[in-house]
Every structure is written in structure tokens, then in C-alpha cells.
mmCIF file of C-alpha atoms in Angstrom:
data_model
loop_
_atom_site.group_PDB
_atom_site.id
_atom_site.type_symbol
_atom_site.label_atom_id
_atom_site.label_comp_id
_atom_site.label_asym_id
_atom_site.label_seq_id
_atom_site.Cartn_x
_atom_site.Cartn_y
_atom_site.Cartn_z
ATOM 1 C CA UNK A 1333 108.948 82.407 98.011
ATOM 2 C CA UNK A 1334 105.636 82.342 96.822
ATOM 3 C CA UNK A 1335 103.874 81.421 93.193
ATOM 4 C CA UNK A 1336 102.949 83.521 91.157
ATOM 5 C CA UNK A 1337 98.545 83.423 91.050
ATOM 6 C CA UNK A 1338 97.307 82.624 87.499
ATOM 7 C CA UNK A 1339 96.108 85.971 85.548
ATOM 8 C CA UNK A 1340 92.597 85.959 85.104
ATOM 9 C CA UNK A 1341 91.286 88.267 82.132
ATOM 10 C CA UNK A 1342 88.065 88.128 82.125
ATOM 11 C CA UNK A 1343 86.065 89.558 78.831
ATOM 12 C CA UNK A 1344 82.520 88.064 78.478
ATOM 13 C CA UNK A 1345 79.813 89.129 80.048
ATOM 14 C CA UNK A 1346 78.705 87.886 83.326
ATOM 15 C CA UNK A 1347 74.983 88.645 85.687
ATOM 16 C CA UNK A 1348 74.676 89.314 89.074
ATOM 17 C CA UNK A 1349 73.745 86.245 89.391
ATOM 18 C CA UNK A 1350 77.277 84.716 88.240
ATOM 19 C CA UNK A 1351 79.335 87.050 89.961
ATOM 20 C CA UNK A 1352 79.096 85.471 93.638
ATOM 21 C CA UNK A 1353 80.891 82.361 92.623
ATOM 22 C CA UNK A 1354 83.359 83.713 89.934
ATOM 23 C CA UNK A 1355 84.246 86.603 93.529
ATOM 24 C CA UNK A 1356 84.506 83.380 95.190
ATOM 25 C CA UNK A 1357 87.206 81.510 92.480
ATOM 26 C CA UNK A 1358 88.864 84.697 91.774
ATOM 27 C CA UNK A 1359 89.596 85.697 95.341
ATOM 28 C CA UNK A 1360 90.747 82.217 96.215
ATOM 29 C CA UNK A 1361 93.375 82.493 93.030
ATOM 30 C CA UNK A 1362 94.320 85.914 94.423
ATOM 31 C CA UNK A 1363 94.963 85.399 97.710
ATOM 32 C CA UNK A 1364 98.650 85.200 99.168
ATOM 33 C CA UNK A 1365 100.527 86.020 95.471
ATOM 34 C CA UNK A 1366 103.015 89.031 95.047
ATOM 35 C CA UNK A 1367 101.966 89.257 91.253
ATOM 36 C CA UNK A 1368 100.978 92.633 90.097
ATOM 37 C CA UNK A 1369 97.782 93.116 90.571
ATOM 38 C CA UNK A 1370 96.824 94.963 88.014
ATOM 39 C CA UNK A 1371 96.420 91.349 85.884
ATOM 40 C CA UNK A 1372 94.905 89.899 88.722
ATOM 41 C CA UNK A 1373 90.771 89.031 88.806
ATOM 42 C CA UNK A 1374 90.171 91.556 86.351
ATOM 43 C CA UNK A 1375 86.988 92.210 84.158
ATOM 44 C CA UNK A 1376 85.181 94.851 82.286
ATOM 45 C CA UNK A 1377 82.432 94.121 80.303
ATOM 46 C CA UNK A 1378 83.023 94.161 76.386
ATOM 47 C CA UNK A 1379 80.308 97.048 75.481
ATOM 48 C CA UNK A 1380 81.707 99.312 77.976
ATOM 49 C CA UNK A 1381 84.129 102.118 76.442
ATOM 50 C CA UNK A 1382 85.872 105.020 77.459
ATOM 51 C CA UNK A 1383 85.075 108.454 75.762
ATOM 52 C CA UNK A 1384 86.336 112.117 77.379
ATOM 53 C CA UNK A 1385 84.082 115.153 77.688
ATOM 54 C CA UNK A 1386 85.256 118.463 77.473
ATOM 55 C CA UNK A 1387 83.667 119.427 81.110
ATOM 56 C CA UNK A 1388 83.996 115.968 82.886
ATOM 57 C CA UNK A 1389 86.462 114.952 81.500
ATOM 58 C CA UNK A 1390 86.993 111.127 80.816
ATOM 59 C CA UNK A 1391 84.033 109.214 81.805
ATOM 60 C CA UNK A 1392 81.874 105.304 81.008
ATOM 61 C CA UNK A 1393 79.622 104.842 78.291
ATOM 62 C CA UNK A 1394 78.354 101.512 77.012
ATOM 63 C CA UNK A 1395 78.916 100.479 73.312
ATOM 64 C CA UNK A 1396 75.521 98.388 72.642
ATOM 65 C CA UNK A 1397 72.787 97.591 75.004
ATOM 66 C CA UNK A 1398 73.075 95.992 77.942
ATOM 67 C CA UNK A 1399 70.402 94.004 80.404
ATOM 68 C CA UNK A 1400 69.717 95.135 83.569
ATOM 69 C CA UNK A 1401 71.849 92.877 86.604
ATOM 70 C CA UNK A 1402 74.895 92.701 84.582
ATOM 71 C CA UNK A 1403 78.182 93.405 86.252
ATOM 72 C CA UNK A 1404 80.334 95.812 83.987
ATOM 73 C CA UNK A 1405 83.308 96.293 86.243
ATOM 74 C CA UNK A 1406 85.351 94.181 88.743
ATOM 75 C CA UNK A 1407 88.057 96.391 89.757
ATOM 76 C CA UNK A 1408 91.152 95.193 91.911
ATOM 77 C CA UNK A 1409 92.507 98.379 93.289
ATOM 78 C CA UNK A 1410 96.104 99.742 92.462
ATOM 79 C CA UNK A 1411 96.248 100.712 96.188
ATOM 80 C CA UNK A 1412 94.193 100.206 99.190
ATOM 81 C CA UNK A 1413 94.678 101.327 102.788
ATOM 82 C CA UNK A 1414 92.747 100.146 106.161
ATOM 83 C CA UNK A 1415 90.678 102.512 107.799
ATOM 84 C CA UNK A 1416 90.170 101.914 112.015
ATOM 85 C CA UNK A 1417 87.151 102.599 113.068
ATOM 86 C CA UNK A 1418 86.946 101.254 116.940
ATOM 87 C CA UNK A 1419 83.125 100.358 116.518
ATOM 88 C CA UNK A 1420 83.487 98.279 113.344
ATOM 89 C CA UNK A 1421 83.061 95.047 114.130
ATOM 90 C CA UNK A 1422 84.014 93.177 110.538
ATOM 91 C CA UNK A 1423 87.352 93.574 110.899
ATOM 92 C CA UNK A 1424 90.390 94.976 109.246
ATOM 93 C CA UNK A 1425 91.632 94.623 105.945
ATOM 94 C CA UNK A 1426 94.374 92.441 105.137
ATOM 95 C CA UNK A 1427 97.567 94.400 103.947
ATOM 96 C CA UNK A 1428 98.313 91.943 100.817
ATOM 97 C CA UNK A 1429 96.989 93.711 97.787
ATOM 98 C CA UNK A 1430 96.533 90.395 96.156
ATOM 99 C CA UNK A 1431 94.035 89.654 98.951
ATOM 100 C CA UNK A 1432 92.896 92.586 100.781
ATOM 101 C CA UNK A 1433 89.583 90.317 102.873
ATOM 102 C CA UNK A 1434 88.787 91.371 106.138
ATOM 103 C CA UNK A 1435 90.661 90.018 109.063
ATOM 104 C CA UNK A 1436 87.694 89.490 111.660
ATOM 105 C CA UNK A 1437 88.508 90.649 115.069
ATOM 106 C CA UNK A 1438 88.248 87.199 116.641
ATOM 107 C CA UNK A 1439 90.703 85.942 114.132
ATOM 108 C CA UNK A 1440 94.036 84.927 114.624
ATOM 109 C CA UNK A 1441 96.230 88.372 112.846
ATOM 110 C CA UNK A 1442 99.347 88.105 111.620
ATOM 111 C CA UNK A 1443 101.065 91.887 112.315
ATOM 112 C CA UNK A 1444 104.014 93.283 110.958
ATOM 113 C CA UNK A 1445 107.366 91.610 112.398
ATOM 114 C CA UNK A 1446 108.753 95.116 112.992
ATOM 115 C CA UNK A 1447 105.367 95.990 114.330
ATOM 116 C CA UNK A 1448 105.728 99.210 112.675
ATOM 117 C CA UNK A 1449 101.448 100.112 113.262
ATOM 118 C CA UNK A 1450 98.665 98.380 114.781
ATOM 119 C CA UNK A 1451 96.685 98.853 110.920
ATOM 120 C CA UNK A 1452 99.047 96.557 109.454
ATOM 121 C CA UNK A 1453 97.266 93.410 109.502
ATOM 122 C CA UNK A 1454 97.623 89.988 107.632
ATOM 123 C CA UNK A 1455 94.923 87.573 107.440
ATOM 124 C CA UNK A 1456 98.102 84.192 107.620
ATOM 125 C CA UNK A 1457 101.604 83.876 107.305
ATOM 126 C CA UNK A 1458 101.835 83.221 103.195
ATOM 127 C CA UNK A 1459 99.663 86.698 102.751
ATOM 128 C CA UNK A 1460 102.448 88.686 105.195
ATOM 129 C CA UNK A 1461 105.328 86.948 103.298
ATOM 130 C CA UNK A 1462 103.508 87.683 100.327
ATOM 131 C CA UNK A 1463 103.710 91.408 101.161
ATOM 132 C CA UNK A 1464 107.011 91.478 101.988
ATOM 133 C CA UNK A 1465 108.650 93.522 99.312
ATOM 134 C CA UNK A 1466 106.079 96.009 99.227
ATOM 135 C CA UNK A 1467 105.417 96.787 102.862
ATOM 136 C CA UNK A 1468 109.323 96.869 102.941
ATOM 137 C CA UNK A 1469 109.279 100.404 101.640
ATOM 138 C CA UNK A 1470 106.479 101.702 103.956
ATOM 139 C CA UNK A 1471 107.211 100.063 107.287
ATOM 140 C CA UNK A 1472 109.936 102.826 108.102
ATOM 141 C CA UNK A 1473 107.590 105.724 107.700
ATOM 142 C CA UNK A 1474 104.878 104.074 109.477
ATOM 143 C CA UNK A 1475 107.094 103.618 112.537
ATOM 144 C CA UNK A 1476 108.364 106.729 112.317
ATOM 145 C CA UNK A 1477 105.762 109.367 111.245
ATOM 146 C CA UNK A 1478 102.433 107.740 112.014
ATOM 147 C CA UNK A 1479 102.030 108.675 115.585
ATOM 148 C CA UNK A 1480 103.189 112.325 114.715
ATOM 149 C CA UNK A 1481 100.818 112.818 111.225
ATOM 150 C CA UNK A 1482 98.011 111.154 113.468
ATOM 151 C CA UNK A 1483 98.707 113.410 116.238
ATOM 152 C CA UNK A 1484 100.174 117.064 114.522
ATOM 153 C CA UNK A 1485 97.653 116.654 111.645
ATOM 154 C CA UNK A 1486 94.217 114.226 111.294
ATOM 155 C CA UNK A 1487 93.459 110.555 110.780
ATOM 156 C CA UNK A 1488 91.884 112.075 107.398
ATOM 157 C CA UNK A 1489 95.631 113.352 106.246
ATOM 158 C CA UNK A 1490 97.392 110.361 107.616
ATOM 159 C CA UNK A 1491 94.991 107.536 105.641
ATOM 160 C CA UNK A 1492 95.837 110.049 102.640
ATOM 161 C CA UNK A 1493 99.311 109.956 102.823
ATOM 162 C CA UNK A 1494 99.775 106.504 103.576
ATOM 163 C CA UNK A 1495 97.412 105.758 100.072
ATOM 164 C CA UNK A 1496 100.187 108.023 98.445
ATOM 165 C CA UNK A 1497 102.904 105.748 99.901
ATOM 166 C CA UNK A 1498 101.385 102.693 98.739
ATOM 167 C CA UNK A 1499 100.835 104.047 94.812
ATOM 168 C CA UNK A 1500 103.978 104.982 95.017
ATOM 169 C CA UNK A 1501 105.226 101.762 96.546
ATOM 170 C CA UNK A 1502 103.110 99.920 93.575
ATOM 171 C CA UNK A 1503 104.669 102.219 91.166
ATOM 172 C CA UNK A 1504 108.258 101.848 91.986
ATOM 173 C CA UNK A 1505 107.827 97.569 92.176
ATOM 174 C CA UNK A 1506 106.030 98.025 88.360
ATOM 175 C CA UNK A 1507 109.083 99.718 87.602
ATOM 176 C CA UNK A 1508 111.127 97.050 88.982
ATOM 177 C CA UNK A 1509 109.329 94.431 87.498
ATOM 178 C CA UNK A 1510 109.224 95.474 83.897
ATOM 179 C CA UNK A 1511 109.794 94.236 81.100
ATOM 180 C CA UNK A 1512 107.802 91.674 82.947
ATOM 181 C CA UNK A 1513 105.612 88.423 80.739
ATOM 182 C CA UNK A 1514 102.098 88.279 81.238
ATOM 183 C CA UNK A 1515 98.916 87.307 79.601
ATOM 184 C CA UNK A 1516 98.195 89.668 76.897
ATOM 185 C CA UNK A 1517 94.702 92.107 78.054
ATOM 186 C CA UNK A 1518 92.708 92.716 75.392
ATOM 187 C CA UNK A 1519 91.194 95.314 77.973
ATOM 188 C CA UNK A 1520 94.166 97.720 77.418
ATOM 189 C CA UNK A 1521 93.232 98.774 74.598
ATOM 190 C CA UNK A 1522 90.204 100.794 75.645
ATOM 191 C CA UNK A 1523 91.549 101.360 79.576
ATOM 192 C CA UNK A 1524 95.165 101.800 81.122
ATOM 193 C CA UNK A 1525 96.003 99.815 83.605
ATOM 194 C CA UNK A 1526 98.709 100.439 86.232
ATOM 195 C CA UNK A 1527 100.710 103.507 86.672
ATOM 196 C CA UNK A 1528 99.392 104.479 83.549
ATOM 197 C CA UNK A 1529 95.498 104.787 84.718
ATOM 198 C CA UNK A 1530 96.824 106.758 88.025
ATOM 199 C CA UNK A 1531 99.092 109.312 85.734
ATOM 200 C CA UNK A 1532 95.677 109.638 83.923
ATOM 201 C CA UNK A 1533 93.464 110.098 86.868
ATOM 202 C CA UNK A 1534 92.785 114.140 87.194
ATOM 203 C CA UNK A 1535 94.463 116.154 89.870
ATOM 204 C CA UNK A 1536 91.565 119.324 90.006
ATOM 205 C CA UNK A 1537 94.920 121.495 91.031
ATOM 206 C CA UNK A 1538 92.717 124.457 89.301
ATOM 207 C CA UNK A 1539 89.485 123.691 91.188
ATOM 208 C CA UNK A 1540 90.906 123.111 94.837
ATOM 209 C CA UNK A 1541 90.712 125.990 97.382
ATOM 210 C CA UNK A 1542 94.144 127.448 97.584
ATOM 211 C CA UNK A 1543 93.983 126.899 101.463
ATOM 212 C CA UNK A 1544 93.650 123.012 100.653
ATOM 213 C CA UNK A 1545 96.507 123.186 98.256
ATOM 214 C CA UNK A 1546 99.063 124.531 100.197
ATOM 215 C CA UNK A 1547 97.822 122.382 103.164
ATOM 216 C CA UNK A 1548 98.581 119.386 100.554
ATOM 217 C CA UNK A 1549 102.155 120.836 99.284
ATOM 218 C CA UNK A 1550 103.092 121.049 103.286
ATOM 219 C CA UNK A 1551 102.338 117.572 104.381
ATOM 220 C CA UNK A 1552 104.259 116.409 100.917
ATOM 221 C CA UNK A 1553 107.239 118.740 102.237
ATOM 222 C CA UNK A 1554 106.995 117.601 105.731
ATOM 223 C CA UNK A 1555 106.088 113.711 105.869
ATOM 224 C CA UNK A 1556 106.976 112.320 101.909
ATOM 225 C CA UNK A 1557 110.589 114.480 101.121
ATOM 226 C CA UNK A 1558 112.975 111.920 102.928
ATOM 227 C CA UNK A 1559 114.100 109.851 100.287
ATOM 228 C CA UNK A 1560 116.536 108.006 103.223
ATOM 229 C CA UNK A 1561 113.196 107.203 105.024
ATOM 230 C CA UNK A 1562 111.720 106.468 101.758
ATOM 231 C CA UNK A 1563 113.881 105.673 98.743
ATOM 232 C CA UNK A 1564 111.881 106.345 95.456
ATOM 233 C CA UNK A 1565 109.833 109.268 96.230
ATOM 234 C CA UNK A 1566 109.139 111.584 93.374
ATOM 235 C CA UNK A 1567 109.719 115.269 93.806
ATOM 236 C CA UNK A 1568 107.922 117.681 95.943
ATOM 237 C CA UNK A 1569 106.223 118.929 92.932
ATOM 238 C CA UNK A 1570 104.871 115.581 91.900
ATOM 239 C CA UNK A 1571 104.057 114.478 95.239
ATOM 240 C CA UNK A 1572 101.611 117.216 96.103
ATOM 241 C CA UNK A 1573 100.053 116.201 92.840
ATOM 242 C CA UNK A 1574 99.597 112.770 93.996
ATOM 243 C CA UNK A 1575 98.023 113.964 96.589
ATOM 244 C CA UNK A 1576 95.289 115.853 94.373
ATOM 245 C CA UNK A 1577 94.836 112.750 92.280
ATOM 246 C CA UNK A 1578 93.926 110.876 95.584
ATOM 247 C CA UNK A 1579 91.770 113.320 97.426
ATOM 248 C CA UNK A 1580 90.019 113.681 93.694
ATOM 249 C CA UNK A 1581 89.856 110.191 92.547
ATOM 250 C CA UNK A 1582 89.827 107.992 96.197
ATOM 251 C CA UNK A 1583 86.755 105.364 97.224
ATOM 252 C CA UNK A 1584 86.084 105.272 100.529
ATOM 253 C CA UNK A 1585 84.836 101.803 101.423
ATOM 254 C CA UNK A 1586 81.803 100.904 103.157
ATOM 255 C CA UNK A 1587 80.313 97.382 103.408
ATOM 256 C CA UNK A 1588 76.728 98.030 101.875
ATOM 257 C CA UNK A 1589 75.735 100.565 98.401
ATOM 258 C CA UNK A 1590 75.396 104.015 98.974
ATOM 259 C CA UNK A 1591 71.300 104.883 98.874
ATOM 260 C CA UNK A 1592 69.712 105.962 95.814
ATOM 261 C CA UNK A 1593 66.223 107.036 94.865
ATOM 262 C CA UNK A 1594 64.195 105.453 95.247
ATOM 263 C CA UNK A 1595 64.955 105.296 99.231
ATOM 264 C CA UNK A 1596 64.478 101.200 100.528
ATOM 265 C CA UNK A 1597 62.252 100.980 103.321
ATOM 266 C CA UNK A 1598 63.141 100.646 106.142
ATOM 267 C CA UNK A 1599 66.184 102.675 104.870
ATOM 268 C CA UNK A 1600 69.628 101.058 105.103
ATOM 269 C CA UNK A 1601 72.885 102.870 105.689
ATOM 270 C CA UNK A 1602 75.942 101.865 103.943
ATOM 271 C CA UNK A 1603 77.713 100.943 107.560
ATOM 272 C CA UNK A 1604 81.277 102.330 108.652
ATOM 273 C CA UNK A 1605 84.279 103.446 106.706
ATOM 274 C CA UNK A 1606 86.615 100.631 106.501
ATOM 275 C CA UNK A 1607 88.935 101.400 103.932
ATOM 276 C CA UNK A 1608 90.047 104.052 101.248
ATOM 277 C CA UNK A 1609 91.207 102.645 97.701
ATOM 278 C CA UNK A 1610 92.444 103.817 94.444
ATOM 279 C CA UNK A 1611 90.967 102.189 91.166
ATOM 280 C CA UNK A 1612 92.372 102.386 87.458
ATOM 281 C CA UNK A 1613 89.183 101.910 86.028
ATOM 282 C CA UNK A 1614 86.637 102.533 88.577
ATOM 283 C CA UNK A 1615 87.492 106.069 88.814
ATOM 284 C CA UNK A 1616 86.626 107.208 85.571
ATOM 285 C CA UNK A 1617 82.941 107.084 86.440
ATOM 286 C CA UNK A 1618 81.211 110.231 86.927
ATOM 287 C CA UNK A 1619 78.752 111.149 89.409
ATOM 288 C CA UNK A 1620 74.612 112.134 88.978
ATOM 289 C CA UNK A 1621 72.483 112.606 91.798
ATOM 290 C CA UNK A 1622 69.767 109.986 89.899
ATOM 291 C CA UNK A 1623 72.248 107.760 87.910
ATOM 292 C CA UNK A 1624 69.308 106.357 86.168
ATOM 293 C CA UNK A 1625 69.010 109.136 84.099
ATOM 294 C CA UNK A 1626 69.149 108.737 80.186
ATOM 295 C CA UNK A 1627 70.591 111.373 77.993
ATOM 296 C CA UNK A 1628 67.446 112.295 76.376
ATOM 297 C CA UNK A 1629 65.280 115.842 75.928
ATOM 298 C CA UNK A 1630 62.236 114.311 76.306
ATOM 299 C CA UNK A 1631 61.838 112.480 79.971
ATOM 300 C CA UNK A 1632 59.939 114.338 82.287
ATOM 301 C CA UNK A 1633 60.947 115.636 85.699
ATOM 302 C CA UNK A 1634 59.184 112.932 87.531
ATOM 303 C CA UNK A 1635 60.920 109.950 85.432
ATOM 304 C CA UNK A 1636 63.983 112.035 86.401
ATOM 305 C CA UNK A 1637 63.121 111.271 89.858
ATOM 306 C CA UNK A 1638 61.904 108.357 90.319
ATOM 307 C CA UNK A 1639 63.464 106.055 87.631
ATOM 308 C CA UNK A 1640 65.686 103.149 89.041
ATOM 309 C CA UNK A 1641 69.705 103.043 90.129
ATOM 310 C CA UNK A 1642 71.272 103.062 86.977
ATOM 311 C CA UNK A 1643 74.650 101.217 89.008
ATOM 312 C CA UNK A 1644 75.062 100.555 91.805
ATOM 313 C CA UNK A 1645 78.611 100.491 92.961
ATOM 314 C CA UNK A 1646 80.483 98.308 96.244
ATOM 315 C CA UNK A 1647 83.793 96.221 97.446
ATOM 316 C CA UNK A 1648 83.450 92.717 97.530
ATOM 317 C CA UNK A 1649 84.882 90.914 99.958
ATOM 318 C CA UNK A 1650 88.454 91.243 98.355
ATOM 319 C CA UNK A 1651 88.526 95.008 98.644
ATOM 320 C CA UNK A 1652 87.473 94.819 94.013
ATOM 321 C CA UNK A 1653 84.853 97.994 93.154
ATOM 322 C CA UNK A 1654 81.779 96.189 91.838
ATOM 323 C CA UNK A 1655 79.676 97.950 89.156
ATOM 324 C CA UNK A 1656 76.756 96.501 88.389
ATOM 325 C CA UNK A 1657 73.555 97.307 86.217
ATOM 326 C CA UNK A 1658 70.187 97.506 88.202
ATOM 327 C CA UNK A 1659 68.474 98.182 84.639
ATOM 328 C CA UNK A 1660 68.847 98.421 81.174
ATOM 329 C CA UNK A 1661 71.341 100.593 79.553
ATOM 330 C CA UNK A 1662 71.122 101.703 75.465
ATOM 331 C CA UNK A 1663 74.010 102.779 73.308
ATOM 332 C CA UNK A 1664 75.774 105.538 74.016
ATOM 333 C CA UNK A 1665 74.640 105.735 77.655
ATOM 334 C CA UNK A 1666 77.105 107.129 80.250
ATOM 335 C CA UNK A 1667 77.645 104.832 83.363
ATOM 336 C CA UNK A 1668 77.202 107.518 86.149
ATOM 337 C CA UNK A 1669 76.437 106.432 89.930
ATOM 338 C CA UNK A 1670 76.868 108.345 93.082
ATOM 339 C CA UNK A 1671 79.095 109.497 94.855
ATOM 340 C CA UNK A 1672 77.685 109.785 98.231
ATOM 341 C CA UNK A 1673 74.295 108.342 100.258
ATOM 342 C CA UNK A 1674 71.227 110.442 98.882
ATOM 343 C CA UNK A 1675 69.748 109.829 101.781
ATOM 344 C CA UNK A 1676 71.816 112.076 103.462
ATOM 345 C CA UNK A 1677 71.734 115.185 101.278
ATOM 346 C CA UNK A 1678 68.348 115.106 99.467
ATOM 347 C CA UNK A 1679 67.498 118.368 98.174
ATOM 348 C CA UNK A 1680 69.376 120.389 95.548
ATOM 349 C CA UNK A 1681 71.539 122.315 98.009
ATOM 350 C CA UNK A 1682 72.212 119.885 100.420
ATOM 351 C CA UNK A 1683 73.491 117.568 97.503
ATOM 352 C CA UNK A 1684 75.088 120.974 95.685
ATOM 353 C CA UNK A 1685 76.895 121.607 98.544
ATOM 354 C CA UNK A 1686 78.584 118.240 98.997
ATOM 355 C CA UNK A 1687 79.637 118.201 95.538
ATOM 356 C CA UNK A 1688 81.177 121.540 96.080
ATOM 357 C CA UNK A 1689 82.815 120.631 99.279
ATOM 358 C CA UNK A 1690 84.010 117.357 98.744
ATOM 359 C CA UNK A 1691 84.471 117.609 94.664
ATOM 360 C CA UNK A 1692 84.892 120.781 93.351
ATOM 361 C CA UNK A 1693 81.978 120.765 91.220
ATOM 362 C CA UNK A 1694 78.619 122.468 91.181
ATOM 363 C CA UNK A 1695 76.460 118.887 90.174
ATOM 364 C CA UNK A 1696 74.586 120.093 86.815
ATOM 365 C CA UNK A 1697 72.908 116.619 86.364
ATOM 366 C CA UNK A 1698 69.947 116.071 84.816
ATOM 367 C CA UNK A 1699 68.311 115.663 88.382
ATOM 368 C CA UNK A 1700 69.766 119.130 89.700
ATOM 369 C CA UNK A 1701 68.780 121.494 86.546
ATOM 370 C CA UNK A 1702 65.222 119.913 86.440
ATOM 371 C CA UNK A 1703 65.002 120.840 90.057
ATOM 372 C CA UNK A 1704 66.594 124.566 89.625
ATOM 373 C CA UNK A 1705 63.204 124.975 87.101
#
């Protein structure tokens, strides 16, 4: 049986320059506990709120100013899911949510006792014991319908529906372990944690192509209806709407920030997908195509441009979503980043077109309409 890891609440504000060896306590506390870890290595930074907007809907603002290098999120995700790439040589991530580090390939892995799928990796023996109770309500779909979605379908619906099991997974052990003492959060008051900030997260079911939607509703009806295969399912209704929430709200995880203007040189690419993730805070960020960008009538199209990286955004080595400040924010600001590498779609259609695609939204940031002019 193992012990529970202490909470760690964190709610003064830390630099860049803290943040490598509070990653470094925090994951060590972390690793190999079945806690929830919603309450695990957990900080947002005191000035940061949440406000909604008709159009975007709920998104980061700051309350007072805040210094440039300061980290304003450290985000342990609700669920996280390997992705295997056969050319990334880091490793694979560790299927204990209270760890989630990469297993290097030279390591010694720790798989499954059922050996349900390859992807199910533990980085020692306390982290897969750890696990237990929550891998023990995945492990029979895995074994049975991983080949097939892999196969019938993509590797793109398969890491999607296995993200779905694992919320769901998450959900039903919250529900198991409540009414359940912890350290009071002063942080809930301005963000959910838990179920709660997935049941908040939005599904776009109005926005997504129609094809995509009933794509969505049939994998829900054909891999997640077997409540004998998988005891706790919702119903078919809410399941496709899971799946909205993750194709709208999911991180994929690379091991470097995606590029922003201005472009480093020699440019440097964020490196392979290794992992897809769901955050409760995280995900309420919106997106700009020059996240530097103040809300204010009077900068000029070139400070549009070329102003700095507002955040930059990454997982630390424990699989958390890192925001940090690259230069001063003022009151009332909006915390916006990217979501994708500018360096790969760097006009306005190219970038247009991705937030179409991929988002469901024409981007209207203060980058794009200066550039429509």
C-alpha cells in the first residue's frame, strides 16, 4: 500500500529562476502516490484570475502587475496519455499520474502485469503499484480494443479515446474517494479543480463539422458503450461530449516551446509528440498569434509584430503545463499564448487556416486584423 504524498498548495509567487528546484522537490513528493492529483504540486500565481468573455468564452487575466520571468501556472494534468513515436528517443511516459517522467529507453520498464499494451509503461515497481486502481479500469479495453481502434480507425482516434478513458477513470476514483480530507486550496475559489474544471471545459458541439461529430458519436457507440468491459461509463450522449471537450481542450506535448515571433536563430523546433494531456487550469488560456499583445488602441502594427512572447507555455519533466511570463504584464491583461509553432504557419492564412481546422475559430487577434488592413 502506498502513502499518501504531502499536498503541496502553492500560492506565492515564484521566478523562473525558482521554479527548477521547487519542479525538482515537487516531483520527488509526487512520485509513486495514488493521491488525487488534483492537490498534488499545484500553483497559480495570486494576481492571476479567471473572467469569461462572451466570444471566447472563459479565459486568464492578471489582477495587478506582474514582472517579466514569473511562472503563473504549474499545472498537474487531470489525465495524461503516452504518445509512441518510434524515432523519439527520450522515452515514454510513465503511466502513474502522480509521476508521469519519462521512462528512457535504456531504462529498466516496469509494464503492465497483464501486459495489456506495449504504451503502458512504469518508471519502478512502487509507481506501477501506485497505479493499480486506476489502470484497473482501463487494462481490459486496452487488451481488447487497442489493436482494432489502432487498426479500423487511427492512432489519432485511439490516443483520444484512451484520454477519455482515463478522465473518466479519474472521475469515477474522485467519486469514490469523496468526502475525502485534504488541505484546504485557497485556489478554488477563483479555479475548479477536478471533475469540476473538465465539466467546465467547452465542448464546441456547435462549431464542429457535422462529419467530425458523427465520426465522434460512432467511436463513443462502438469502443466506450460496454459498461461490462468498462464499468462506469457515462451514456452515449455524454461520452461523445467528452470527446468534444478533449479534441477542444487537449495539449499535445512536445519537449521544447512552441516558436513565437520573434523566430530564434538558428530556429528550434519543439521536437516530437510525446504525449496528449488534459489540464483544469491550463486550458482556459486562449490563443493569439503574437501573445505579447496588450489590449490597447494605440500600439502600432509593427509593436504588434515584433513585441516579445507574452508566455510561453511547456511540460516539465513530470508531464505539469508550465506558464511562464517572458515580460511584463499590467492589470487587466489577458494571458494568451499559442497554440501551435508560428514558424510553421506564418502568414494570416496559413495561421487562419489552422485555427479553422484544428479549432473552430477564425483567429481575430490583434495580430490577424492588423494584418487584414
Amino acid at each position: 500500500m502506498s502513502t499518501q504524498a504531502p499536498i503541496n498548495i502553492m500560492i506565492s509567487p515564484i521566478t523562473t529562476v525558482q521554479v527548477d528546484q521547487l519542479m525538482s522537490e515537487k516531483g520527488n513528493s509526487s512520485t509513486c502516490s495514488d493521491s488525487n492529483p488534483k492537490d498534488a504540486n499545484f500553483y497559480v500565481h495570486p494576481h492571476l484570475v479567471q473572467s469569461y468573455d462572451p466570444e471566447k468564452g472563459r479565459r486568464l487575466q492578471v489582477s495587478a502587475p506582474i514582472p517579466a520571468g514569473t511562472v503563473l501556472v504549474i499545472d498537474p494534468p487531470y489525465a495524461i496519455v503516452p504518445v509512441r513515436q518510434p524515432t523519439y528517443k527520450d522515452g515514454i511516459i510513465c503511466s502513474n499520474m502522480m509521476c508521469c517522467q519519462l521512462v528512457a529507453p535504456d531504462a529498466e520498464k516496469f509494464q503492465c502485469l497483464r501486459r495489456c499494451i506495449e504504451d503502458v509503461i512504469y518508471c519502478s515497481e512502487s509507481c506501477r503499484v501506485a497505479n493499480q486502481s486506476r489502470h484497473e479500469s482501463e487494462c481490459p479495453w486496452l487488451k481488447q480494443e487497442a489493436v482494432t481502434v489502432r487498426t479500423e480507425e487511427d492512432e489519432a482516434d485511439f490516443y483520444v479515446l484512451w484520454l477519455v478513458l482515463r478522465l473518466i477513470a479519474a472521475h469515477n476514483l474522485e467519486i469514490r474517494g469523496l468526502p475525502k480530507p485534504r488541505q484546504e486550496n485557497p485556489i478554488e475559489e477563483r479555479f475548479k479543480r477536478g471533475w469540476d474544471s473538465i465539466a467546465a471545459c467547452r465542448d464546441n458541439i456547435q462549431l464542429w463539422p457535422q462529419a467530425k461529430l458523427q465520426h465522434w458519436k460512432a467511436l463513443a457507440e462502438r469502443y466506450l458503450s460496454d459498461q461490462s468491459l468498462v464499468p462506469g461509463l457515462p451514456s452515449l450522449e455524454e461520452t461523445a461530449k467528452l470527446i468534444c471537450q478533449v479534441e477542444t481542450n487537449f495539449f499535445h506535448l512536445h519537449p521544447r516551446a512552441a516558436a513565437t515571433d520573434p523566430f530564434p536563430h538558428p530556429p528550434v523546433e519543439r521536437g516530437e509528440l510525446y504525449g496528449m494531456a488534459i489540464y483544469p487550469v491550463a486550458t482556459i488560456g486562449n490563443h493569439s498569434c503574437n501573445p505579447n499583445v496588450r489590449r490597447s488602441p494605440q500600439l502600432t502594427y509593427r509593436e504588434v509584430v515584433n513585441g516579445a512572447t507574452q508566455i510561453t507555455h511547456k511540460p516539465d519533466s513530470h508531464g505539469r503545463m508550465v506558464f511562464t511570463t517572458v515580460r511584463e504584464l499590467v492589470a487587466g491583461e489577458e494571458c494568451c499564448y499559442t497554440y501551435f509553432d508560428l514558424s510553421e504557419h506564418v502568414d494570416l492564412k496559413a495561421r487562419r487556416a489552422e485555427t479553422v481546422r484544428d479549432y473552430c475559430f477564425s483567429c481575430t487577434c490583434e495580430r490577424c486584423t492588423l494584418e487584414e488592413i
